[in-house]
mmCIF file with all atom_site columns, C-alpha atoms in Angstrom:
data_model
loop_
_atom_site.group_PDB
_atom_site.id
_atom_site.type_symbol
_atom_site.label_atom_id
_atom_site.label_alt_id
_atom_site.label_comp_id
_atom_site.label_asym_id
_atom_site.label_entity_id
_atom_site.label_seq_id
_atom_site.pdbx_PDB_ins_code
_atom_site.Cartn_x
_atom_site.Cartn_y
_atom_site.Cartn_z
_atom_site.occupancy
_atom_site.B_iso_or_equiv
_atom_site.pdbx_formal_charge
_atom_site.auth_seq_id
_atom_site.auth_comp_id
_atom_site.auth_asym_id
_atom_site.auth_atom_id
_atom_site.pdbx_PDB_model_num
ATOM 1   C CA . UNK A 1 1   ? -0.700  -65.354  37.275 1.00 0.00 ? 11  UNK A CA 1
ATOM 2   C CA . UNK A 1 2   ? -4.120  -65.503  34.900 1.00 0.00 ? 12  UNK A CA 1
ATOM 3   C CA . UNK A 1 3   ? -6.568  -66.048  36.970 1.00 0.00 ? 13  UNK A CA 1
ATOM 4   C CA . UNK A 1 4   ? -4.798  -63.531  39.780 1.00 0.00 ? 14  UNK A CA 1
ATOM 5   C CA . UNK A 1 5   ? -4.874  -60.885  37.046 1.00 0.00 ? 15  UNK A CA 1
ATOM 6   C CA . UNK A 1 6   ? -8.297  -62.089  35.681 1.00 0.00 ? 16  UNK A CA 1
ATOM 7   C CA . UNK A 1 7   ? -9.896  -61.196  39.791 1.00 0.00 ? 17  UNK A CA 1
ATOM 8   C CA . UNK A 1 8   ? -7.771  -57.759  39.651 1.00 0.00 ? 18  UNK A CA 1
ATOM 9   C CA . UNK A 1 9   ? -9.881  -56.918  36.152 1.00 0.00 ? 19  UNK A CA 1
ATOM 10  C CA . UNK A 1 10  ? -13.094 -57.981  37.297 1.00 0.00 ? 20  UNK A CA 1
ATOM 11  C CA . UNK A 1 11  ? -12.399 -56.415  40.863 1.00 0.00 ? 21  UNK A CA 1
ATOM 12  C CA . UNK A 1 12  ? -11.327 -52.848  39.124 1.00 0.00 ? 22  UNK A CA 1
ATOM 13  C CA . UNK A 1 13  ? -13.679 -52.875  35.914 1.00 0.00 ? 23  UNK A CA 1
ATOM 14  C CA . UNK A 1 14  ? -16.758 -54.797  37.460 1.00 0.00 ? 24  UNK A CA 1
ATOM 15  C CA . UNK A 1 15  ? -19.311 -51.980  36.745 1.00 0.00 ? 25  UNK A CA 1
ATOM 16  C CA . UNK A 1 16  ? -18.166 -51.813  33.116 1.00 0.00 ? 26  UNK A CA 1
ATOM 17  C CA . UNK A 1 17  ? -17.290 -55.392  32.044 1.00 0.00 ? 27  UNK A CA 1
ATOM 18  C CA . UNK A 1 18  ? -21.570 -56.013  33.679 1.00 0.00 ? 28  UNK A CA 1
ATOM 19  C CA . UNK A 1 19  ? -22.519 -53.511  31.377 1.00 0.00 ? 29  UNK A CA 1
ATOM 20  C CA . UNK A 1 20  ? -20.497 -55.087  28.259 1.00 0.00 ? 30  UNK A CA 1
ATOM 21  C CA . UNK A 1 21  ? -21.384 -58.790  29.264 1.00 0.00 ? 31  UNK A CA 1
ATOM 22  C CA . UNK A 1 22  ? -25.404 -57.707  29.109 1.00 0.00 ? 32  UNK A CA 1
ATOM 23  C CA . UNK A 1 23  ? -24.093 -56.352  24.899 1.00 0.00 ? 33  UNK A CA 1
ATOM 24  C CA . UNK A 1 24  ? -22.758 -59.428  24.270 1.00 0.00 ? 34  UNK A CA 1
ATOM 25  C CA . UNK A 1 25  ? -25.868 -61.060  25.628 1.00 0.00 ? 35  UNK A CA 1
ATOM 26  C CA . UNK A 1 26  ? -27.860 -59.426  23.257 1.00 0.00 ? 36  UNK A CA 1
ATOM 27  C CA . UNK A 1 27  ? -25.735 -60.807  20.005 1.00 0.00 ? 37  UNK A CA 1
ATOM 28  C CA . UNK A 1 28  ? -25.860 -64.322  21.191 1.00 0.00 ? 38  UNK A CA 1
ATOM 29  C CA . UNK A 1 29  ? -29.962 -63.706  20.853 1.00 0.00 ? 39  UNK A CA 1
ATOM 30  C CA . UNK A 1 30  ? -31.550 -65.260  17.839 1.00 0.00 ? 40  UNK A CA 1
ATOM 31  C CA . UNK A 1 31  ? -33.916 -62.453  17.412 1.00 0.00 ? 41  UNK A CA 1
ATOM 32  C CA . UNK A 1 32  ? -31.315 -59.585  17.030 1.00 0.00 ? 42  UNK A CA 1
ATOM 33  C CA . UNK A 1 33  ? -30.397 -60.871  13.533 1.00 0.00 ? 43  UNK A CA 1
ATOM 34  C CA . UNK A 1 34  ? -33.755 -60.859  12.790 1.00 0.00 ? 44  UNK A CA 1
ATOM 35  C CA . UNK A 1 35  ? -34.742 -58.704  9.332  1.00 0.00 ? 45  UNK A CA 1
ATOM 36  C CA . UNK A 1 36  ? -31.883 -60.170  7.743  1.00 0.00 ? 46  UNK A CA 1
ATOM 37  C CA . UNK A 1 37  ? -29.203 -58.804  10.004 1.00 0.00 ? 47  UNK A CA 1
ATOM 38  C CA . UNK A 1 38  ? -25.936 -61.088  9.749  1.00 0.00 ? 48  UNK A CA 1
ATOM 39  C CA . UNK A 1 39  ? -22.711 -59.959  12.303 1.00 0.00 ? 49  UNK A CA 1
ATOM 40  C CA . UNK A 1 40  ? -23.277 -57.211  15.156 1.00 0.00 ? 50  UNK A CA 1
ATOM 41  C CA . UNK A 1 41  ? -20.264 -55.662  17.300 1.00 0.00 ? 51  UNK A CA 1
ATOM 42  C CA . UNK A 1 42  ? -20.156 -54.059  20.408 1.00 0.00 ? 52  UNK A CA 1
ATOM 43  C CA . UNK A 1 43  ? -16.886 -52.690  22.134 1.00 0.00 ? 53  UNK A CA 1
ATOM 44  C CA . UNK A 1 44  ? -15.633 -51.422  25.416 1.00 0.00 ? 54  UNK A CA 1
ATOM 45  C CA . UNK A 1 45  ? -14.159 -48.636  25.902 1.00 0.00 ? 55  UNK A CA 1
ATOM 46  C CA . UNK A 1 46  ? -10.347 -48.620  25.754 1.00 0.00 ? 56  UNK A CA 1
ATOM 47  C CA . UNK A 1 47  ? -8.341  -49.002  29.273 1.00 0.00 ? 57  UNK A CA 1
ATOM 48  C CA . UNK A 1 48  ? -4.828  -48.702  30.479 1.00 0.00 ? 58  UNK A CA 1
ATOM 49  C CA . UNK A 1 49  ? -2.945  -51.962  30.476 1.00 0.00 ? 59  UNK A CA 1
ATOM 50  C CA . UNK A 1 50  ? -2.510  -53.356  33.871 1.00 0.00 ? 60  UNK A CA 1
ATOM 51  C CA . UNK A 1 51  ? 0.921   -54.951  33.516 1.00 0.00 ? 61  UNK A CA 1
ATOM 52  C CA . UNK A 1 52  ? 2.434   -53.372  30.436 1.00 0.00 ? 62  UNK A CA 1
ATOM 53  C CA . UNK A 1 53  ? 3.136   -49.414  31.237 1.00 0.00 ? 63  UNK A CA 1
ATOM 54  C CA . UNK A 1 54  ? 2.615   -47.314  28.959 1.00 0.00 ? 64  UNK A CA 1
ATOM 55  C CA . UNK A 1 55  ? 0.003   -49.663  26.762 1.00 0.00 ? 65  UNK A CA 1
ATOM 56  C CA . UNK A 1 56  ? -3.618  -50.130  26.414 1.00 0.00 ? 66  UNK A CA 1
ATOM 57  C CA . UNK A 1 57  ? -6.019  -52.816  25.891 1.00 0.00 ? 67  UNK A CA 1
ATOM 58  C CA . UNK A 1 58  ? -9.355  -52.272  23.623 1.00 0.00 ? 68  UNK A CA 1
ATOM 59  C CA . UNK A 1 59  ? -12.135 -55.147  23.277 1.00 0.00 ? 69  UNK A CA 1
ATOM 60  C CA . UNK A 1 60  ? -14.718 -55.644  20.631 1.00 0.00 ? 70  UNK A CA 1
ATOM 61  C CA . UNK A 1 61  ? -17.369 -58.306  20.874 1.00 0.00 ? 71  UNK A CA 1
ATOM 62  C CA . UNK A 1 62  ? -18.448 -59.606  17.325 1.00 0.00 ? 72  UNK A CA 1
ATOM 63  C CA . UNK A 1 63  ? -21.522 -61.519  16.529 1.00 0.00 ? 73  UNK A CA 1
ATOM 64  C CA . UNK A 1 64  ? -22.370 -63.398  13.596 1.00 0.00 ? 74  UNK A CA 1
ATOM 65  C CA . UNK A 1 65  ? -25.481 -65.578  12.465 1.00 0.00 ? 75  UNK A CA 1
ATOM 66  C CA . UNK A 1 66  ? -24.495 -68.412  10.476 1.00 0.00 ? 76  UNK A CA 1
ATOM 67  C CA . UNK A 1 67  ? -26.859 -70.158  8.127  1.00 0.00 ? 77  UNK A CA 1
ATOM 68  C CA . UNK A 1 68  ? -27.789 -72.624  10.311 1.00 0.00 ? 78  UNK A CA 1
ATOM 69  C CA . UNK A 1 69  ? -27.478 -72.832  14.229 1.00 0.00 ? 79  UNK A CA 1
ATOM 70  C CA . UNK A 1 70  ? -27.169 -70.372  16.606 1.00 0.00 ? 80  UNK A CA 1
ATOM 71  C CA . UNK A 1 71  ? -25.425 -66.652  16.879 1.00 0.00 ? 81  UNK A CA 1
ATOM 72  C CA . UNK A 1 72  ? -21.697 -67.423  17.297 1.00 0.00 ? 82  UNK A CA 1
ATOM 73  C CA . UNK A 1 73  ? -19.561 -64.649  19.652 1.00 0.00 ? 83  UNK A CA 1
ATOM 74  C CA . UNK A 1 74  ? -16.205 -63.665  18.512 1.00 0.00 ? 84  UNK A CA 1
ATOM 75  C CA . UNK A 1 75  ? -14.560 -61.470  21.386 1.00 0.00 ? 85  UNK A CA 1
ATOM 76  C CA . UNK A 1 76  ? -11.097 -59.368  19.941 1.00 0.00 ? 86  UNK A CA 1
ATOM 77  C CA . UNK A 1 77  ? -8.388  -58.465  22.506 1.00 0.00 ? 87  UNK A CA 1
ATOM 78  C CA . UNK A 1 78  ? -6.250  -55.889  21.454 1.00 0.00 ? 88  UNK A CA 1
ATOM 79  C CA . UNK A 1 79  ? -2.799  -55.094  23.647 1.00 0.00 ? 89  UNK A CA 1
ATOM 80  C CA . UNK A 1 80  ? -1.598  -51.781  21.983 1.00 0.00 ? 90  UNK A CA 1
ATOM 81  C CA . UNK A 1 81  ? 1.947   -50.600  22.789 1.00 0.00 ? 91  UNK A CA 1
ATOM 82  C CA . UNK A 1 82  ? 2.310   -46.401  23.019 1.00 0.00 ? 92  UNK A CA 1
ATOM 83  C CA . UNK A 1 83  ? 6.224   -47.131  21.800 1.00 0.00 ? 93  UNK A CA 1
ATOM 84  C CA . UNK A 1 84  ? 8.127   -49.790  20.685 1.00 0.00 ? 94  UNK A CA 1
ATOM 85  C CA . UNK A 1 85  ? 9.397   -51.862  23.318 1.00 0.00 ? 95  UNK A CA 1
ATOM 86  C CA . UNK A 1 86  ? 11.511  -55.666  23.141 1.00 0.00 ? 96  UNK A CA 1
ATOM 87  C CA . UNK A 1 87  ? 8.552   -58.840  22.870 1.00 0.00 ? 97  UNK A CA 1
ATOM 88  C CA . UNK A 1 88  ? 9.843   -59.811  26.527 1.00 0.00 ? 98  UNK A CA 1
ATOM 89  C CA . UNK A 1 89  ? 8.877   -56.812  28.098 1.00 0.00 ? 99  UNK A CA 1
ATOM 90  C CA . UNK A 1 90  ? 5.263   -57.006  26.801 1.00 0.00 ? 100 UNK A CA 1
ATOM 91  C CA . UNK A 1 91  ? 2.798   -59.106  29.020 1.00 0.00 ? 101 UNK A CA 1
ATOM 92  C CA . UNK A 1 92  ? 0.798   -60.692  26.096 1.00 0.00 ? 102 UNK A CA 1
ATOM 93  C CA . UNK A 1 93  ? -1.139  -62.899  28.900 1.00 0.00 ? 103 UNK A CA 1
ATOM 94  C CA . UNK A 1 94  ? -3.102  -59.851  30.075 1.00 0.00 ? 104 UNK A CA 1
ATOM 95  C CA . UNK A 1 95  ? -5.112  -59.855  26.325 1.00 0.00 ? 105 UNK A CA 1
ATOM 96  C CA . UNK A 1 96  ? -5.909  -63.986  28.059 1.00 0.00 ? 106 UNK A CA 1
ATOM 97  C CA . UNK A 1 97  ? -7.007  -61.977  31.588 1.00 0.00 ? 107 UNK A CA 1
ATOM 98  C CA . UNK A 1 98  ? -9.310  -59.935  30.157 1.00 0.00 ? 108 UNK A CA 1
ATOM 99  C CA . UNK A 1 99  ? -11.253 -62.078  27.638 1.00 0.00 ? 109 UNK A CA 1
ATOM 100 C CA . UNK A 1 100 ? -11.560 -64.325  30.500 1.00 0.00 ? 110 UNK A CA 1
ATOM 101 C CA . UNK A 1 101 ? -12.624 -61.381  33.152 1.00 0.00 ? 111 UNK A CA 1
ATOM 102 C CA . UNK A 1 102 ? -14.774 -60.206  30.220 1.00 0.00 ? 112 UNK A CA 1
ATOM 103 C CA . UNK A 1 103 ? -16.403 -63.816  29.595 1.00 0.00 ? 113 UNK A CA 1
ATOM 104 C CA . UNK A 1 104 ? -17.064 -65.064  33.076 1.00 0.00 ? 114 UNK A CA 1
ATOM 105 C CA . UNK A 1 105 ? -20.090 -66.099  34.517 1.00 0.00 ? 115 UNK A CA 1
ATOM 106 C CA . UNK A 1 106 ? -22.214 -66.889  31.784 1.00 0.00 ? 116 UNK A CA 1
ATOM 107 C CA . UNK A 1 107 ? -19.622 -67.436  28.703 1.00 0.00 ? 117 UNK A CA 1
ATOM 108 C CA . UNK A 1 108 ? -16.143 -69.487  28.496 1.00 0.00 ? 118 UNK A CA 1
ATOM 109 C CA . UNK A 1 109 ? -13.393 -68.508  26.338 1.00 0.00 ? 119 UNK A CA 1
ATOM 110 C CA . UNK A 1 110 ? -13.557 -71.478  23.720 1.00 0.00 ? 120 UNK A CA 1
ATOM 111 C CA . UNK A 1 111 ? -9.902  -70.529  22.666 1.00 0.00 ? 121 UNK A CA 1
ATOM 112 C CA . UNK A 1 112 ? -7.684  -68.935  20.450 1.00 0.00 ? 122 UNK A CA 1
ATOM 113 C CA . UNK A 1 113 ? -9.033  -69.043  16.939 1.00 0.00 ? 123 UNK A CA 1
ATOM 114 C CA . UNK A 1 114 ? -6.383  -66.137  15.145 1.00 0.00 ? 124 UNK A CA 1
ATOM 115 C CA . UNK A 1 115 ? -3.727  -63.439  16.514 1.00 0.00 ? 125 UNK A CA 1
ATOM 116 C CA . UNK A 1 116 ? -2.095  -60.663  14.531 1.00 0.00 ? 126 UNK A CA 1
ATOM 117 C CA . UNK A 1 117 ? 0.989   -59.065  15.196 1.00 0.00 ? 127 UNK A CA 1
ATOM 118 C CA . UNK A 1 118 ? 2.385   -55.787  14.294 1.00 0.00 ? 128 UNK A CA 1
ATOM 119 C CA . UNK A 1 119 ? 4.461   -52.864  15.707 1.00 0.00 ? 129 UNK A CA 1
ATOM 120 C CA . UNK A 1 120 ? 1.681   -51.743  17.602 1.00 0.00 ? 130 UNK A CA 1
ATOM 121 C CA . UNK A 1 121 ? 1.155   -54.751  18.984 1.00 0.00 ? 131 UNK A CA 1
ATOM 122 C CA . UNK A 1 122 ? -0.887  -57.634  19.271 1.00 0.00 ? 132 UNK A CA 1
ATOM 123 C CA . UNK A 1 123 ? -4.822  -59.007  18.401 1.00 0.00 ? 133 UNK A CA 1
ATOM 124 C CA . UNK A 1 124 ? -5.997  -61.884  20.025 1.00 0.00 ? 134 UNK A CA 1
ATOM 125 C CA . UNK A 1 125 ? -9.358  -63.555  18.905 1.00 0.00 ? 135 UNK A CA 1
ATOM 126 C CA . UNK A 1 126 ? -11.151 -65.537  20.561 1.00 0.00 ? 136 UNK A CA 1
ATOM 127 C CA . UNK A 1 127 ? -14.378 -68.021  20.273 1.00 0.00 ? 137 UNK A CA 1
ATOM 128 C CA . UNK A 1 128 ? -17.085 -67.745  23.100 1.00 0.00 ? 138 UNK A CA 1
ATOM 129 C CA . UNK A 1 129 ? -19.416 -69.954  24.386 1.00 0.00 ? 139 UNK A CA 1
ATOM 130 C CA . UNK A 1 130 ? -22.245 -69.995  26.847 1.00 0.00 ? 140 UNK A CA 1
ATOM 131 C CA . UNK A 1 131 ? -20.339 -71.561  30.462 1.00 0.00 ? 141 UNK A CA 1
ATOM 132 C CA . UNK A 1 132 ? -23.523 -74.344  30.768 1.00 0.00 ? 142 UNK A CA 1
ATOM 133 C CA . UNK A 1 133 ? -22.600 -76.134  27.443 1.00 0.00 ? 143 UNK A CA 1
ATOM 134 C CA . UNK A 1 134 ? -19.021 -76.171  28.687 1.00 0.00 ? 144 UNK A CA 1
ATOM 135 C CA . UNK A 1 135 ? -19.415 -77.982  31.685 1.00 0.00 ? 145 UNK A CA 1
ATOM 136 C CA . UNK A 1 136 ? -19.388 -82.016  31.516 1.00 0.00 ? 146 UNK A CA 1
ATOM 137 C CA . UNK A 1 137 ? -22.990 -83.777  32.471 1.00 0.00 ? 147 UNK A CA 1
ATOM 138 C CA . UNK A 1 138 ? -22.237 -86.132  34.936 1.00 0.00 ? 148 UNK A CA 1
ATOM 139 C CA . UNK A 1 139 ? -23.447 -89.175  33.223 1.00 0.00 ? 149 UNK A CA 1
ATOM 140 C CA . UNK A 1 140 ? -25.378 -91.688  35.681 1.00 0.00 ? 150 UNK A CA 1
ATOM 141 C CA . UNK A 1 141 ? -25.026 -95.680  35.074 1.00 0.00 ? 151 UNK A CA 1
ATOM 142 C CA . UNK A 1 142 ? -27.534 -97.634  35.623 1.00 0.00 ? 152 UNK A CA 1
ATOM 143 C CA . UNK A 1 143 ? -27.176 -100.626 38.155 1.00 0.00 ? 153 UNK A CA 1
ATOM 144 C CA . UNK A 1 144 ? -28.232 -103.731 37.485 1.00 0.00 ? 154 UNK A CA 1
#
């Protein structure tokens, strides 16, 4: 059900998730934390839930420049319920749909690295990184 969902976000929100992929682009640079700069966010604007009626979904991209290495992404999922409703009749997998839909091409979702829970609902975060690191080199051995 994921990855259906995942192709029904990108085919609806294409136009905006391009536009929010190109932000998050620009805080995995090494040069915007130049002049000292440490985290940057971006966010998309909030959207109707697709499965859960009657709830939204809001997504901020966080970037951060440790003290050594490179910028490292952050993307926050939120699934906000509009009234309080029983856990089984949420569909928390969505918040996984879109920080996929949002990552794809050129980042992976690295995985879950916190979630919060209240009576509003629920915050996913998750790690990012760029989709060529993430694929395994094909390693070559040599005949002899």
């Amino acid at each position: 059900m994921a990855g259906t969902l995942t192709h029904r976000i990108t085919r609806l929100c294409g136009g905006e998730l391009a536009t929010f992929r190109s932000q998050l682009a620009a805080l995995a640079r090494e040069d915007m934390y130049s002049g000292g700069l440490e985290s940057a966010v971006t966010a998309l604007q909030r959207r109707p839930a697709l499965l859960t009626e009657g709830s939204s979904v809001t997504i901020v991209g966080f970037g951060t420049k440790p003290a050594a290495g490179p910028p490292v992404l952050t993307l926050s999922v939120s699934l906000l319920l509009d009234y309080q409703r029983w856990p089984l009749d949420v569909f928390w997998d969505e918040a996984h749909a879109w920080a996929d839909a949002v990552a794809a091409p050129a980042l992976v979702v690295a995985g879950i690295s916190a979630r919060h829970e209240d009576e509003n609902g629920m915050v996913f975060h998750y790690r990012l990184k760029d989709a060529s690191s993430a694929v395994p080199k094909l390693v070559r051995s040599s005949g002899t």
